[in-house]
Amino acid sequence: MDTRMEKSIRVTIMGRDYPLRIRPEDEELMRQLAASIDEKMRAFRAAHPDQPELTAAVIVALSLAEALHETQTALRALDAELYDTFKELLDWLEHPERIATLPESEQPDHDAI
């Protein structure tokens, strides 16, 4: 990262300050993310006051990793679906005569185009 483009900020999570070097345009996002992590860790600690702070951090990290994994899986599925749709549309553009041979229920809705 180009140090001329960095900005130093401090975020607070569970009462501890953490210095960060970020791009200026990322400041609001970093503050929102830190606040979200703080909220999740505090909620875990409130529900499990006997657990150490490190356990709260690990549980929150696992929860965020699971959400990321689910999002990536959903994106891959959408990407595959989009690829198939574009492939089908390209085939129709290259061979418009095939559209007429499709059953009426499968023909594209001309009003939607």
GROMACS .gro file of N, CA and C in nm:
model
  339
    1MET      N    1   0.084  -0.118   0.000
    1MET     CA    2   0.000   0.000   0.000
    1MET      C    3   0.089   0.124   0.000
    2ASP      N    4   0.054   0.219  -0.078
    2ASP     CA    5   0.128   0.345  -0.086
    2ASP      C    6   0.104   0.425   0.042
    3THR      N    7   0.209   0.447   0.120
    3THR     CA    8   0.193   0.514   0.250
    3THR      C    9   0.143   0.657   0.236
    4ARG      N   10   0.164   0.720   0.121
    4ARG     CA   11   0.112   0.856   0.101
    4ARG      C   12  -0.040   0.857   0.093
    5MET      N   13  -0.098   0.740   0.065
    5MET     CA   14  -0.241   0.731   0.049
    5MET      C   15  -0.308   0.675   0.175
    6GLU      N   16  -0.233   0.660   0.283
    6GLU     CA   17  -0.286   0.602   0.405
    6GLU      C   18  -0.332   0.709   0.503
    7LYS      N   19  -0.421   0.667   0.589
    7LYS     CA   20  -0.470   0.752   0.697
    7LYS      C   21  -0.468   0.667   0.824
    8SER      N   22  -0.430   0.728   0.935
    8SER     CA   23  -0.431   0.657   1.062
    8SER      C   24  -0.558   0.690   1.136
    9ILE      N   25  -0.627   0.583   1.182
    9ILE     CA   26  -0.746   0.602   1.265
    9ILE      C   27  -0.737   0.506   1.382
   10ARG      N   28  -0.824   0.526   1.480
   10ARG     CA   29  -0.835   0.436   1.593
   10ARG      C   30  -0.979   0.391   1.601
   11VAL      N   31  -0.996   0.259   1.619
   11VAL     CA   32  -1.130   0.206   1.642
   11VAL      C   33  -1.129   0.139   1.779
   12THR      N   34  -1.245   0.132   1.841
   12THR     CA   35  -1.256   0.073   1.974
   12THR      C   36  -1.345  -0.051   1.967
   13ILE      N   37  -1.290  -0.161   2.017
   13ILE     CA   38  -1.364  -0.286   2.024
   13ILE      C   39  -1.347  -0.341   2.165
   14MET      N   40  -1.459  -0.364   2.231
   14MET     CA   41  -1.459  -0.415   2.369
   14MET      C   42  -1.373  -0.327   2.461
   15GLY      N   43  -1.382  -0.197   2.440
   15GLY     CA   44  -1.312  -0.104   2.527
   15GLY      C   45  -1.164  -0.086   2.498
   16ARG      N   46  -1.114  -0.153   2.397
   16ARG     CA   47  -0.973  -0.141   2.361
   16ARG      C   48  -0.960  -0.066   2.228
   17ASP      N   49  -0.864   0.023   2.224
   17ASP     CA   50  -0.838   0.098   2.101
   17ASP      C   51  -0.741   0.019   2.013
   18TYR      N   52  -0.771   0.022   1.883
   18TYR     CA   53  -0.686  -0.044   1.785
   18TYR      C   54  -0.651   0.057   1.677
   19PRO      N   55  -0.522   0.083   1.659
   19PRO     CA   56  -0.482   0.175   1.552
   19PRO      C   57  -0.486   0.103   1.417
   20LEU      N   58  -0.535   0.171   1.317
   20LEU     CA   59  -0.540   0.114   1.182
   20LEU      C   60  -0.483   0.214   1.083
   21ARG      N   61  -0.417   0.164   0.982
   21ARG     CA   62  -0.373   0.247   0.870
   21ARG      C   63  -0.456   0.203   0.752
   22ILE      N   64  -0.534   0.297   0.701
   22ILE     CA   65  -0.630   0.265   0.596
   22ILE      C   66  -0.624   0.369   0.485
   23ARG      N   67  -0.690   0.339   0.375
   23ARG     CA   68  -0.709   0.440   0.272
   23ARG      C   69  -0.816   0.535   0.322
   24PRO      N   70  -0.802   0.663   0.297
   24PRO     CA   71  -0.900   0.760   0.347
   24PRO      C   72  -1.044   0.726   0.309
   25GLU      N   73  -1.063   0.673   0.189
   25GLU     CA   74  -1.200   0.642   0.145
   25GLU      C   75  -1.260   0.521   0.218
   26ASP      N   76  -1.179   0.447   0.292
   26ASP     CA   77  -1.227   0.330   0.367
   26ASP      C   78  -1.262   0.361   0.512
   27GLU      N   79  -1.244   0.486   0.554
   27GLU     CA   80  -1.262   0.518   0.696
   27GLU      C   81  -1.401   0.485   0.747
   28GLU      N   82  -1.504   0.527   0.680
   28GLU     CA   83  -1.641   0.503   0.728
   28GLU      C   84  -1.671   0.354   0.735
   29LEU      N   85  -1.630   0.281   0.633
   29LEU     CA   86  -1.651   0.136   0.633
   29LEU      C   87  -1.579   0.070   0.750
   30MET      N   88  -1.453   0.107   0.775
   30MET     CA   89  -1.377   0.047   0.885
   30MET      C   90  -1.443   0.077   1.020
   31ARG      N   91  -1.492   0.197   1.035
   31ARG     CA   92  -1.560   0.232   1.160
   31ARG      C   93  -1.689   0.151   1.176
   32GLN      N   94  -1.762   0.132   1.068
   32GLN     CA   95  -1.884   0.051   1.073
   32GLN      C   96  -1.852  -0.095   1.105
   33LEU      N   97  -1.749  -0.148   1.041
   33LEU     CA   98  -1.710  -0.287   1.067
   33LEU      C   99  -1.665  -0.305   1.212
   34ALA      N  100  -1.586  -0.213   1.263
   34ALA     CA  101  -1.541  -0.221   1.402
   34ALA      C  102  -1.660  -0.215   1.498
   35ALA      N  103  -1.756  -0.128   1.468
   35ALA     CA  104  -1.875  -0.117   1.554
   35ALA      C  105  -1.956  -0.247   1.549
   36SER      N  106  -1.965  -0.308   1.433
   36SER     CA  107  -2.038  -0.434   1.420
   36SER      C  108  -1.970  -0.545   1.498
   37ILE      N  109  -1.838  -0.553   1.489
   37ILE     CA  110  -1.763  -0.655   1.563
   37ILE      C  111  -1.777  -0.631   1.713
   38ASP      N  112  -1.767  -0.506   1.754
   38ASP     CA  113  -1.784  -0.472   1.895
   38ASP      C  114  -1.921  -0.516   1.945
   39GLU      N  115  -2.023  -0.488   1.866
   39GLU     CA  116  -2.161  -0.525   1.904
   39GLU      C  117  -2.175  -0.677   1.916
   40LYS      N  118  -2.120  -0.752   1.821
   40LYS     CA  119  -2.129  -0.898   1.825
   40LYS      C  120  -2.051  -0.956   1.944
   41MET      N  121  -1.934  -0.901   1.971
   41MET     CA  122  -1.857  -0.951   2.084
   41MET      C  123  -1.926  -0.919   2.216
   42ARG      N  124  -1.982  -0.801   2.228
   42ARG     CA  125  -2.054  -0.765   2.351
   42ARG      C  126  -2.177  -0.853   2.370
   43ALA      N  127  -2.247  -0.882   2.261
   43ALA     CA  128  -2.364  -0.970   2.271
   43ALA      C  129  -2.323  -1.110   2.317
   44PHE      N  130  -2.213  -1.161   2.262
   44PHE     CA  131  -2.164  -1.292   2.304
   44PHE      C  132  -2.126  -1.290   2.451
   45ARG      N  133  -2.054  -1.188   2.491
   45ARG     CA  134  -2.012  -1.178   2.633
   45ARG      C  135  -2.131  -1.164   2.726
   46ALA      N  136  -2.235  -1.092   2.682
   46ALA     CA  137  -2.355  -1.078   2.766
   46ALA      C  138  -2.425  -1.213   2.782
   47ALA      N  139  -2.427  -1.292   2.676
   47ALA     CA  140  -2.490  -1.424   2.682
   47ALA      C  141  -2.402  -1.527   2.753
   48HIS      N  142  -2.271  -1.506   2.751
   48HIS     CA  143  -2.176  -1.602   2.809
   48HIS      C  144  -2.071  -1.526   2.891
   49PRO      N  145  -2.111  -1.466   3.002
   49PRO     CA  146  -2.019  -1.382   3.080
   49PRO      C  147  -1.900  -1.458   3.138
   50ASP      N  148  -1.911  -1.590   3.147
   50ASP     CA  149  -1.801  -1.669   3.203
   50ASP      C  150  -1.692  -1.697   3.100
   51GLN      N  151  -1.717  -1.667   2.973
   51GLN     CA  152  -1.620  -1.695   2.868
   51GLN      C  153  -1.522  -1.578   2.853
   52PRO      N  154  -1.395  -1.608   2.826
   52PRO     CA  155  -1.297  -1.501   2.809
   52PRO      C  156  -1.320  -1.422   2.679
   53GLU      N  157  -1.263  -1.303   2.677
   53GLU     CA  158  -1.277  -1.216   2.562
   53GLU      C  159  -1.223  -1.281   2.435
   54LEU      N  160  -1.115  -1.357   2.447
   54LEU     CA  161  -1.058  -1.425   2.331
   54LEU      C  162  -1.158  -1.524   2.272
   55THR      N  163  -1.232  -1.593   2.356
   55THR     CA  164  -1.333  -1.686   2.306
   55THR      C  165  -1.440  -1.610   2.229
   56ALA      N  166  -1.480  -1.495   2.280
   56ALA     CA  167  -1.578  -1.412   2.210
   56ALA      C  168  -1.525  -1.373   2.072
   57ALA      N  169  -1.398  -1.335   2.066
   57ALA     CA  170  -1.337  -1.294   1.939
   57ALA      C  171  -1.336  -1.411   1.840
   58VAL      N  172  -1.300  -1.530   1.889
   58VAL     CA  173  -1.294  -1.647   1.801
   58VAL      C  174  -1.434  -1.685   1.752
   59ILE      N  175  -1.532  -1.683   1.841
   59ILE     CA  176  -1.670  -1.717   1.802
   59ILE      C  177  -1.722  -1.617   1.699
   60VAL      N  178  -1.696  -1.489   1.721
   60VAL     CA  179  -1.738  -1.386   1.624
   60VAL      C  180  -1.667  -1.406   1.491
   61ALA      N  181  -1.537  -1.436   1.496
   61ALA     CA  182  -1.461  -1.460   1.372
   61ALA      C  183  -1.519  -1.580   1.297
   62LEU      N  184  -1.553  -1.688   1.368
   62LEU     CA  185  -1.612  -1.805   1.303
   62LEU      C  186  -1.748  -1.772   1.243
   63SER      N  187  -1.826  -1.694   1.314
   63SER     CA  188  -1.957  -1.653   1.264
   63SER      C  189  -1.944  -1.570   1.136
   64LEU      N  190  -1.849  -1.477   1.136
   64LEU     CA  191  -1.826  -1.394   1.017
   64LEU      C  192  -1.771  -1.478   0.901
   65ALA      N  193  -1.684  -1.575   0.932
   65ALA     CA  194  -1.630  -1.663   0.828
   65ALA      C  195  -1.741  -1.748   0.767
   66GLU      N  196  -1.833  -1.794   0.851
   66GLU     CA  197  -1.946  -1.873   0.800
   66GLU      C  198  -2.034  -1.788   0.708
   67ALA      N  199  -2.062  -1.665   0.749
   67ALA     CA  200  -2.144  -1.575   0.666
   67ALA      C  201  -2.074  -1.546   0.534
   68LEU      N  202  -1.943  -1.526   0.538
   68LEU     CA  203  -1.865  -1.502   0.416
   68LEU      C  204  -1.872  -1.624   0.325
   69HIS      N  205  -1.855  -1.742   0.382
   69HIS     CA  206  -1.860  -1.865   0.303
   69HIS      C  207  -1.998  -1.881   0.236
   70GLU      N  208  -2.104  -1.858   0.312
   70GLU     CA  209  -2.240  -1.869   0.256
   70GLU      C  210  -2.260  -1.768   0.144
   71THR      N  211  -2.210  -1.648   0.161
   71THR     CA  212  -2.222  -1.544   0.057
   71THR      C  213  -2.145  -1.583  -0.067
   72GLN      N  214  -2.022  -1.634  -0.050
   72GLN     CA  215  -1.941  -1.677  -0.164
   72GLN      C  216  -2.008  -1.793  -0.238
   73THR      N  217  -2.066  -1.886  -0.164
   73THR     CA  218  -2.135  -1.999  -0.226
   73THR      C  219  -2.255  -1.950  -0.306
   74ALA      N  220  -2.332  -1.858  -0.250
   74ALA     CA  221  -2.447  -1.802  -0.321
   74ALA      C  222  -2.403  -1.725  -0.445
   75LEU      N  223  -2.294  -1.651  -0.435
   75LEU     CA  224  -2.244  -1.577  -0.550
   75LEU      C  225  -2.198  -1.671  -0.662
   76ARG      N  226  -2.132  -1.780  -0.624
   76ARG     CA  227  -2.089  -1.877  -0.726
   76ARG      C  228  -2.210  -1.937  -0.797
   77ALA      N  229  -2.315  -1.967  -0.721
   77ALA     CA  230  -2.436  -2.023  -0.781
   77ALA      C  231  -2.501  -1.921  -0.875
   78LEU      N  232  -2.508  -1.795  -0.832
   78LEU     CA  233  -2.563  -1.691  -0.919
   78LEU      C  234  -2.478  -1.672  -1.043
   79ASP      N  235  -2.347  -1.677  -1.027
   79ASP     CA  236  -2.256  -1.663  -1.140
   79ASP      C  237  -2.280  -1.775  -1.242
   80ALA      N  238  -2.295  -1.897  -1.193
   80ALA     CA  239  -2.320  -2.010  -1.283
   80ALA      C  240  -2.455  -1.994  -1.354
   81GLU      N  241  -2.555  -1.948  -1.280
   81GLU     CA  242  -2.688  -1.927  -1.339
   81GLU      C  243  -2.682  -1.817  -1.445
   82LEU      N  244  -2.612  -1.709  -1.415
   82LEU     CA  245  -2.598  -1.600  -1.511
   82LEU      C  246  -2.523  -1.647  -1.636
   83TYR      N  247  -2.418  -1.726  -1.616
   83TYR     CA  248  -2.341  -1.778  -1.728
   83TYR      C  249  -2.432  -1.861  -1.820
   84ASP      N  250  -2.511  -1.949  -1.759
   84ASP     CA  251  -2.602  -2.033  -1.838
   84ASP      C  252  -2.705  -1.948  -1.913
   85THR      N  253  -2.758  -1.845  -1.848
   85THR     CA  254  -2.856  -1.757  -1.912
   85THR      C  255  -2.793  -1.682  -2.028
   86PHE      N  256  -2.674  -1.627  -2.009
   86PHE     CA  257  -2.607  -1.556  -2.118
   86PHE      C  258  -2.573  -1.650  -2.234
   87LYS      N  259  -2.533  -1.771  -2.200
   87LYS     CA  260  -2.503  -1.870  -2.303
   87LYS      C  261  -2.629  -1.900  -2.386
   88GLU      N  262  -2.741  -1.915  -2.316
   88GLU     CA  263  -2.868  -1.942  -2.385
   88GLU      C  264  -2.909  -1.823  -2.471
   89LEU      N  265  -2.895  -1.701  -2.418
   89LEU     CA  266  -2.928  -1.582  -2.496
   89LEU      C  267  -2.838  -1.568  -2.619
   90LEU      N  268  -2.711  -1.595  -2.601
   90LEU     CA  269  -2.618  -1.589  -2.714
   90LEU      C  270  -2.656  -1.691  -2.820
   91ASP      N  271  -2.695  -1.809  -2.776
   91ASP     CA  272  -2.738  -1.912  -2.870
   91ASP      C  273  -2.862  -1.865  -2.948
   92TRP      N  274  -2.956  -1.799  -2.878
   92TRP     CA  275  -3.076  -1.748  -2.946
   92TRP      C  276  -3.039  -1.638  -3.046
   93LEU      N  277  -2.943  -1.555  -3.009
   93LEU     CA  278  -2.901  -1.448  -3.101
   93LEU      C  279  -2.832  -1.506  -3.224
   94GLU      N  280  -2.755  -1.610  -3.204
   94GLU     CA  281  -2.684  -1.672  -3.316
   94GLU      C  282  -2.777  -1.759  -3.402
   95HIS      N  283  -2.883  -1.811  -3.339
   95HIS     CA  284  -2.975  -1.902  -3.410
   95HIS      C  285  -3.120  -1.865  -3.375
   96PRO      N  286  -3.169  -1.749  -3.422
   96PRO     CA  287  -3.304  -1.704  -3.385
   96PRO      C  288  -3.413  -1.801  -3.431
   97GLU      N  289  -3.385  -1.882  -3.529
   97GLU     CA  290  -3.486  -1.977  -3.577
   97GLU      C  291  -3.521  -2.081  -3.470
   98ARG      N  292  -3.432  -2.104  -3.375
   98ARG     CA  293  -3.457  -2.202  -3.268
   98ARG      C  294  -3.565  -2.155  -3.171
   99ILE      N  295  -3.582  -2.023  -3.157
   99ILE     CA  296  -3.683  -1.970  -3.065
   99ILE      C  297  -3.822  -2.015  -3.110
  100ALA      N  298  -3.848  -2.012  -3.241
  100ALA     CA  299  -3.979  -2.050  -3.293
  100ALA      C  300  -4.011  -2.196  -3.265
  101THR      N  301  -3.910  -2.280  -3.246
  101THR     CA  302  -3.934  -2.423  -3.223
  101THR      C  303  -3.954  -2.455  -3.075
  102LEU      N  304  -3.933  -2.355  -2.987
  102LEU     CA  305  -3.953  -2.378  -2.844
  102LEU      C  306  -4.102  -2.385  -2.814
  103PRO      N  307  -4.141  -2.464  -2.715
  103PRO     CA  308  -4.282  -2.461  -2.672
  103PRO      C  309  -4.316  -2.318  -2.627
  104GLU      N  310  -4.440  -2.281  -2.641
  104GLU     CA  311  -4.480  -2.143  -2.611
  104GLU      C  312  -4.445  -2.101  -2.468
  105SER      N  313  -4.453  -2.197  -2.374
  105SER     CA  314  -4.423  -2.165  -2.234
  105SER      C  315  -4.275  -2.132  -2.212
  106GLU      N  316  -4.188  -2.174  -2.305
  106GLU     CA  317  -4.045  -2.149  -2.291
  106GLU      C  318  -3.996  -2.034  -2.377
  107GLN      N  319  -4.083  -1.979  -2.460
  107GLN     CA  320  -4.041  -1.869  -2.546
  107GLN      C  321  -4.023  -1.743  -2.464
  108PRO      N  322  -3.925  -1.662  -2.501
  108PRO     CA  323  -3.899  -1.538  -2.425
  108PRO      C  324  -4.017  -1.443  -2.435
  109ASP      N  325  -4.041  -1.371  -2.327
  109ASP     CA  326  -4.147  -1.272  -2.320
  109ASP      C  327  -4.096  -1.145  -2.387
  110HIS      N  328  -4.149  -1.114  -2.504
  110HIS     CA  329  -4.101  -0.999  -2.580
  110HIS      C  330  -4.127  -0.867  -2.507
  111ASP      N  331  -4.232  -0.863  -2.423
  111ASP     CA  332  -4.261  -0.740  -2.347
  111ASP      C  333  -4.155  -0.717  -2.239
  112ALA      N  334  -4.092  -0.823  -2.192
  112ALA     CA  335  -3.993  -0.811  -2.085
  112ALA      C  336  -3.857  -0.769  -2.140
  113ILE      N  337  -3.840  -0.780  -2.268
  113ILE     CA  338  -3.710  -0.749  -2.328
  113ILE      C  339  -3.694  -0.601  -2.352
   0.00000   0.00000   0.00000
